[in-house]
């Protein structure tokens, strides 16, 4: 076994006085405890009630979650039922998320770029009872997909439903093992599966970064990441609420807006994907990042060169960390110690990480276990069983990340992937899903999609096509227009390459690593 230097799973060296390691509570319970005091203290900046952005204080936030939970209960929703949630990053979205979790509903955070086919898959798979949505046209779209779905707008949902007076008794009664979120991801293979995270998983995930990054009430985060993936939701929003800190919510990433907010709101922290740092690095006010207590990058590799450039231009040593839908966060560069460009760091408090044995020299698949690791894939026992390996020493099983790692001086670096995955701007793209959409074009006889390196996006989606007899090779614009009804925009190819034959191995499986972009 390749031992990593454990941060605090075994040695409590990372946790300073006054910080606790995760306790076996629930996320909703921990939030109400953290936010119960000082009701006038600002919590979130953003649009509320559909109005302009303003500060919403802790007391108002908790009241609003209680009122919304009562309305959801009045609409007949009961704990354990799934609710699809999607909207721009407003305080209304945060209120809805917390109201659902306090009521024991299982939130299905959903990417606002999804098209009908992607939404249809999620709905058929986890059969939500209700949906709260804030995108134009989504209410009609969802109602068309499932006439039994209770669909409401994020702002003032179910206005005609009587409020259930008995709801207070139903709030915050979830147990640590109760499902809280179903996050859609393809894992290492296949079509998107729902990763079920319990209240305790989410609490452990947020606690570990709170401890490791010394996140306290005085911190203020500028949060422009979408609130439907782990980075923005499980770290940015959950961590803010748990630390009793505050955050400025921005819907979408605009470098000027981020830099303005850092300045105007006296922010102390910024979290982003590498594409955001790439765009900020060239900005004439990038030095504002250097005034922050902490800048965190993740969801995709932060190029060592970009890390160095940000240090030179902004005087900031960006802290890179590594996470996944199934595990929230697992590894992070240290807050107090050396932050190494090109490495993701050491295990977070409470998390066990190792590399699989019998692998390629010093490189092995990264395995993880701990209270942050999810409960399994929704109604997929076989996929769940395949995702874990037994512990050779008889301990708890290990989750297979599908990422390949190597350890140097106790620091983990991600050196490749055992899974077929493209990460573009921090969004995951599964090549097979794109293949399946493009093959429907009449000029495409065969197709294989892969990622090629890109300074801005990390990886760019490229399609290699064998052109059908009697047709010309379709251009990239034509293919994008053709597939845009089936795929979210970030999955569409940015380049097309005509090829005589798709490379395959002896079993006929596409060998995507052999696909090359011509010079
Ligand atoms: C947008 N586009 C993308 C894209 N994002 N294309 C490829 N990859 C992406 N990531 C498309 C748009 O639809 C648009 O298409 C065109 O690119 C130009 O858009 P843009 O305005 O330049 O992009 P922008 O809206 O600024 O989005 C870039 C971004 C965004 C980086 C801000 O992608 C983003 O928010 N990424 C964060 C993703 C994230 O939160 N990942 C966390 C996963 S959790 P068109 O056709 O309209 O021109 C996880 C675990 C962990 O991984 O460890 O955190
Ligand atoms: P998701 O399934 O969307 O949660 O994406 C998780 C995947 O993102 C991981 O399995 C990694 O492949 C990748 N990832 C997250 N953080 C990093 C990082 N800092 N460096 C490299 N890859 C990362």
PDB file of N, CA and C in Angstrom, residues 285-339:
ATOM      1  N   UNK A 285      -6.912  43.841 -12.958  1.00  0.00           N
ATOM      2  CA  UNK A 285      -7.106  43.978 -11.505  1.00  0.00           C
ATOM      3  C   UNK A 285      -6.907  42.642 -10.783  1.00  0.00           C
ATOM      4  N   UNK A 286      -6.163  41.719 -11.425  1.00  0.00           N
ATOM      5  CA  UNK A 286      -6.004  40.388 -10.834  1.00  0.00           C
ATOM      6  C   UNK A 286      -5.339  40.469  -9.459  1.00  0.00           C
ATOM      7  N   UNK A 287      -4.609  41.564  -9.191  1.00  0.00           N
ATOM      8  CA  UNK A 287      -3.928  41.676  -7.891  1.00  0.00           C
ATOM      9  C   UNK A 287      -4.914  41.645  -6.723  1.00  0.00           C
ATOM     10  N   UNK A 288      -6.219  41.916  -6.996  1.00  0.00           N
ATOM     11  CA  UNK A 288      -7.207  41.848  -5.907  1.00  0.00           C
ATOM     12  C   UNK A 288      -7.272  40.447  -5.294  1.00  0.00           C
ATOM     13  N   UNK A 289      -6.963  39.428  -6.105  1.00  0.00           N
ATOM     14  CA  UNK A 289      -6.967  38.069  -5.551  1.00  0.00           C
ATOM     15  C   UNK A 289      -5.922  37.937  -4.443  1.00  0.00           C
ATOM     16  N   UNK A 290      -4.822  38.665  -4.621  1.00  0.00           N
ATOM     17  CA  UNK A 290      -3.728  38.587  -3.644  1.00  0.00           C
ATOM     18  C   UNK A 290      -4.109  39.145  -2.280  1.00  0.00           C
ATOM     19  N   UNK A 291      -5.181  39.938  -2.220  1.00  0.00           N
ATOM     20  CA  UNK A 291      -5.608  40.494  -0.937  1.00  0.00           C
ATOM     21  C   UNK A 291      -6.505  39.554  -0.151  1.00  0.00           C
ATOM     22  N   UNK A 292      -6.847  38.410  -0.742  1.00  0.00           N
ATOM     23  CA  UNK A 292      -7.767  37.489  -0.060  1.00  0.00           C
ATOM     24  C   UNK A 292      -7.012  36.569   0.896  1.00  0.00           C
ATOM     25  N   UNK A 293      -7.754  36.052   1.876  1.00  0.00           N
ATOM     26  CA  UNK A 293      -7.166  35.081   2.798  1.00  0.00           C
ATOM     27  C   UNK A 293      -6.945  33.741   2.110  1.00  0.00           C
ATOM     28  N   UNK A 294      -7.839  33.410   1.156  1.00  0.00           N
ATOM     29  CA  UNK A 294      -7.757  32.081   0.540  1.00  0.00           C
ATOM     30  C   UNK A 294      -8.401  32.064  -0.834  1.00  0.00           C
ATOM     31  N   UNK A 295      -7.672  31.533  -1.828  1.00  0.00           N
ATOM     32  CA  UNK A 295      -8.231  31.249  -3.155  1.00  0.00           C
ATOM     33  C   UNK A 295      -8.115  29.745  -3.380  1.00  0.00           C
ATOM     34  N   UNK A 296      -9.231  29.110  -3.724  1.00  0.00           N
ATOM     35  CA  UNK A 296      -9.241  27.654  -3.904  1.00  0.00           C
ATOM     36  C   UNK A 296      -9.585  27.332  -5.352  1.00  0.00           C
ATOM     37  N   UNK A 297      -8.886  26.342  -5.920  1.00  0.00           N
ATOM     38  CA  UNK A 297      -9.208  25.849  -7.273  1.00  0.00           C
ATOM     39  C   UNK A 297      -9.490  24.362  -7.210  1.00  0.00           C
ATOM     40  N   UNK A 298     -10.373  23.906  -8.088  1.00  0.00           N
ATOM     41  CA  UNK A 298     -10.659  22.476  -8.147  1.00  0.00           C
ATOM     42  C   UNK A 298     -11.637  22.149  -9.235  1.00  0.00           C
ATOM     43  N   UNK A 299     -12.037  20.884  -9.292  1.00  0.00           N
ATOM     44  CA  UNK A 299     -12.957  20.288 -10.272  1.00  0.00           C
ATOM     45  C   UNK A 299     -12.240  19.850 -11.537  1.00  0.00           C
ATOM     46  N   UNK A 300     -11.031  20.334 -11.755  1.00  0.00           N
ATOM     47  CA  UNK A 300     -10.223  19.988 -12.924  1.00  0.00           C
ATOM     48  C   UNK A 300      -8.790  20.374 -12.569  1.00  0.00           C
ATOM     49  N   UNK A 301      -7.807  19.833 -13.298  1.00  0.00           N
ATOM     50  CA  UNK A 301      -6.417  20.151 -12.930  1.00  0.00           C
ATOM     51  C   UNK A 301      -6.096  21.630 -13.121  1.00  0.00           C
ATOM     52  N   UNK A 302      -5.462  22.224 -12.122  1.00  0.00           N
ATOM     53  CA  UNK A 302      -4.957  23.597 -12.247  1.00  0.00           C
ATOM     54  C   UNK A 302      -3.532  23.460 -12.791  1.00  0.00           C
ATOM     55  N   UNK A 303      -3.308  23.929 -14.007  1.00  0.00           N
ATOM     56  CA  UNK A 303      -1.980  23.775 -14.612  1.00  0.00           C
ATOM     57  C   UNK A 303      -0.929  24.421 -13.707  1.00  0.00           C
ATOM     58  N   UNK A 304       0.203  23.731 -13.535  1.00  0.00           N
ATOM     59  CA  UNK A 304       1.256  24.269 -12.668  1.00  0.00           C
ATOM     60  C   UNK A 304       1.684  25.648 -13.169  1.00  0.00           C
ATOM     61  N   UNK A 305       1.692  25.803 -14.489  1.00  0.00           N
ATOM     62  CA  UNK A 305       2.100  27.091 -15.088  1.00  0.00           C
ATOM     63  C   UNK A 305       1.130  28.208 -14.684  1.00  0.00           C
ATOM     64  N   UNK A 306      -0.178  27.885 -14.605  1.00  0.00           N
ATOM     65  CA  UNK A 306      -1.180  28.894 -14.213  1.00  0.00           C
ATOM     66  C   UNK A 306      -1.021  29.235 -12.728  1.00  0.00           C
ATOM     67  N   UNK A 307      -0.728  28.227 -11.924  1.00  0.00           N
ATOM     68  CA  UNK A 307      -0.479  28.445 -10.497  1.00  0.00           C
ATOM     69  C   UNK A 307       0.662  29.449 -10.320  1.00  0.00           C
ATOM     70  N   UNK A 308       1.735  29.252 -11.079  1.00  0.00           N
ATOM     71  CA  UNK A 308       2.908  30.122 -10.973  1.00  0.00           C
ATOM     72  C   UNK A 308       2.577  31.528 -11.493  1.00  0.00           C
ATOM     73  N   UNK A 309       1.826  31.593 -12.612  1.00  0.00           N
ATOM     74  CA  UNK A 309       1.465  32.887 -13.193  1.00  0.00           C
ATOM     75  C   UNK A 309       0.629  33.713 -12.207  1.00  0.00           C
ATOM     76  N   UNK A 310      -0.303  33.050 -11.521  1.00  0.00           N
ATOM     77  CA  UNK A 310      -1.140  33.765 -10.546  1.00  0.00           C
ATOM     78  C   UNK A 310      -0.297  34.246  -9.363  1.00  0.00           C
ATOM     79  N   UNK A 311       0.683  33.419  -8.999  1.00  0.00           N
ATOM     80  CA  UNK A 311       1.566  33.836  -7.890  1.00  0.00           C
ATOM     81  C   UNK A 311       2.352  35.079  -8.306  1.00  0.00           C
ATOM     82  N   UNK A 312       2.819  35.098  -9.558  1.00  0.00           N
ATOM     83  CA  UNK A 312       3.625  36.231 -10.024  1.00  0.00           C
ATOM     84  C   UNK A 312       2.775  37.493 -10.201  1.00  0.00           C
ATOM     85  N   UNK A 313       1.590  37.324 -10.802  1.00  0.00           N
ATOM     86  CA  UNK A 313       0.792  38.510 -11.140  1.00  0.00           C
ATOM     87  C   UNK A 313      -0.056  39.017  -9.990  1.00  0.00           C
ATOM     88  N   UNK A 314      -0.534  38.084  -9.137  1.00  0.00           N
ATOM     89  CA  UNK A 314      -1.465  38.511  -8.079  1.00  0.00           C
ATOM     90  C   UNK A 314      -0.894  38.299  -6.687  1.00  0.00           C
ATOM     91  N   UNK A 315       0.248  37.642  -6.604  1.00  0.00           N
ATOM     92  CA  UNK A 315       0.827  37.362  -5.289  1.00  0.00           C
ATOM     93  C   UNK A 315      -0.029  36.401  -4.488  1.00  0.00           C
ATOM     94  N   UNK A 316      -0.684  35.469  -5.188  1.00  0.00           N
ATOM     95  CA  UNK A 316      -1.551  34.513  -4.489  1.00  0.00           C
ATOM     96  C   UNK A 316      -1.066  33.087  -4.750  1.00  0.00           C
ATOM     97  N   UNK A 317      -1.042  32.285  -3.682  1.00  0.00           N
ATOM     98  CA  UNK A 317      -0.717  30.872  -3.853  1.00  0.00           C
ATOM     99  C   UNK A 317      -2.045  30.118  -3.800  1.00  0.00           C
ATOM    100  N   UNK A 318      -2.596  29.847  -4.989  1.00  0.00           N
ATOM    101  CA  UNK A 318      -3.922  29.215  -5.045  1.00  0.00           C
ATOM    102  C   UNK A 318      -3.837  27.818  -4.435  1.00  0.00           C
ATOM    103  N   UNK A 319      -4.828  27.498  -3.595  1.00  0.00           N
ATOM    104  CA  UNK A 319      -4.862  26.189  -2.935  1.00  0.00           C
ATOM    105  C   UNK A 319      -5.695  25.244  -3.803  1.00  0.00           C
ATOM    106  N   UNK A 320      -5.049  24.220  -4.362  1.00  0.00           N
ATOM    107  CA  UNK A 320      -5.786  23.261  -5.193  1.00  0.00           C
ATOM    108  C   UNK A 320      -6.248  22.088  -4.346  1.00  0.00           C
ATOM    109  N   UNK A 321      -7.495  21.677  -4.580  1.00  0.00           N
ATOM    110  CA  UNK A 321      -8.046  20.515  -3.873  1.00  0.00           C
ATOM    111  C   UNK A 321      -8.759  19.606  -4.863  1.00  0.00           C
ATOM    112  N   UNK A 322      -9.115  18.414  -4.431  1.00  0.00           N
ATOM    113  CA  UNK A 322      -9.651  17.373  -5.318  1.00  0.00           C
ATOM    114  C   UNK A 322     -10.953  16.842  -4.720  1.00  0.00           C
ATOM    115  N   UNK A 323     -11.999  16.817  -5.552  1.00  0.00           N
ATOM    116  CA  UNK A 323     -13.284  16.328  -5.062  1.00  0.00           C
ATOM    117  C   UNK A 323     -14.020  15.544  -6.129  1.00  0.00           C
ATOM    118  N   UNK A 324     -15.175  15.057  -5.759  1.00  0.00           N
ATOM    119  CA  UNK A 324     -16.032  14.277  -6.671  1.00  0.00           C
ATOM    120  C   UNK A 324     -17.455  14.332  -6.176  1.00  0.00           C
ATOM    121  N   UNK A 325     -18.409  14.144  -7.077  1.00  0.00           N
ATOM    122  CA  UNK A 325     -19.807  14.081  -6.667  1.00  0.00           C
ATOM    123  C   UNK A 325     -19.987  13.033  -5.569  1.00  0.00           C
ATOM    124  N   UNK A 326     -19.369  11.870  -5.737  1.00  0.00           N
ATOM    125  CA  UNK A 326     -19.609  10.757  -4.812  1.00  0.00           C
ATOM    126  C   UNK A 326     -18.927  10.935  -3.459  1.00  0.00           C
ATOM    127  N   UNK A 327     -17.978  11.857  -3.369  1.00  0.00           N
ATOM    128  CA  UNK A 327     -17.171  11.924  -2.143  1.00  0.00           C
ATOM    129  C   UNK A 327     -17.091  13.322  -1.552  1.00  0.00           C
ATOM    130  N   UNK A 328     -17.833  14.267  -2.055  1.00  0.00           N
ATOM    131  CA  UNK A 328     -17.616  15.678  -1.739  1.00  0.00           C
ATOM    132  C   UNK A 328     -16.108  15.942  -1.919  1.00  0.00           C
ATOM    133  N   UNK A 329     -15.397  16.443  -0.921  1.00  0.00           N
ATOM    134  CA  UNK A 329     -13.958  16.706  -1.098  1.00  0.00           C
ATOM    135  C   UNK A 329     -13.145  15.608  -0.414  1.00  0.00           C
ATOM    136  N   UNK A 330     -12.021  15.230  -1.014  1.00  0.00           N
ATOM    137  CA  UNK A 330     -11.221  14.179  -0.382  1.00  0.00           C
ATOM    138  C   UNK A 330      -9.784  14.555  -0.092  1.00  0.00           C
ATOM    139  N   UNK A 331      -9.198  15.394  -0.917  1.00  0.00           N
ATOM    140  CA  UNK A 331      -7.777  15.724  -0.751  1.00  0.00           C
ATOM    141  C   UNK A 331      -7.622  17.222  -0.979  1.00  0.00           C
ATOM    142  N   UNK A 332      -6.710  17.840  -0.234  1.00  0.00           N
ATOM    143  CA  UNK A 332      -6.491  19.283  -0.421  1.00  0.00           C
ATOM    144  C   UNK A 332      -5.034  19.619  -0.124  1.00  0.00           C
ATOM    145  N   UNK A 333      -4.523  20.603  -0.837  1.00  0.00           N
ATOM    146  CA  UNK A 333      -3.248  21.159  -0.414  1.00  0.00           C
ATOM    147  C   UNK A 333      -3.455  21.789   0.957  1.00  0.00           C
ATOM    148  N   UNK A 334      -2.395  21.834   1.762  1.00  0.00           N
ATOM    149  CA  UNK A 334      -2.564  22.344   3.126  1.00  0.00           C
ATOM    150  C   UNK A 334      -2.745  23.854   3.166  1.00  0.00           C
ATOM    151  N   UNK A 335      -3.452  24.303   4.192  1.00  0.00           N
ATOM    152  CA  UNK A 335      -3.640  25.745   4.357  1.00  0.00           C
ATOM    153  C   UNK A 335      -2.340  26.399   4.840  1.00  0.00           C
ATOM    154  N   UNK A 336      -1.681  25.767   5.836  1.00  0.00           N
ATOM    155  CA  UNK A 336      -0.527  26.406   6.474  1.00  0.00           C
ATOM    156  C   UNK A 336       0.801  26.039   5.831  1.00  0.00           C
ATOM    157  N   UNK A 337       0.804  24.915   5.130  1.00  0.00           N
ATOM    158  CA  UNK A 337       2.073  24.372   4.647  1.00  0.00           C
ATOM    159  C   UNK A 337       2.210  24.672   3.164  1.00  0.00           C
ATOM    160  N   UNK A 338       3.217  24.076   2.558  1.00  0.00           N
ATOM    161  CA  UNK A 338       3.528  24.249   1.159  1.00  0.00           C
ATOM    162  C   UNK A 338       2.349  23.862   0.253  1.00  0.00           C
ATOM    163  N   UNK A 339       1.906  24.768  -0.641  1.00  0.00           N
ATOM    164  CA  UNK A 339       0.879  24.422  -1.643  1.00  0.00           C
ATOM    165  C   UNK A 339       1.611  24.125  -2.937  1.00  0.00           C
TER     166      UNK A 339
END
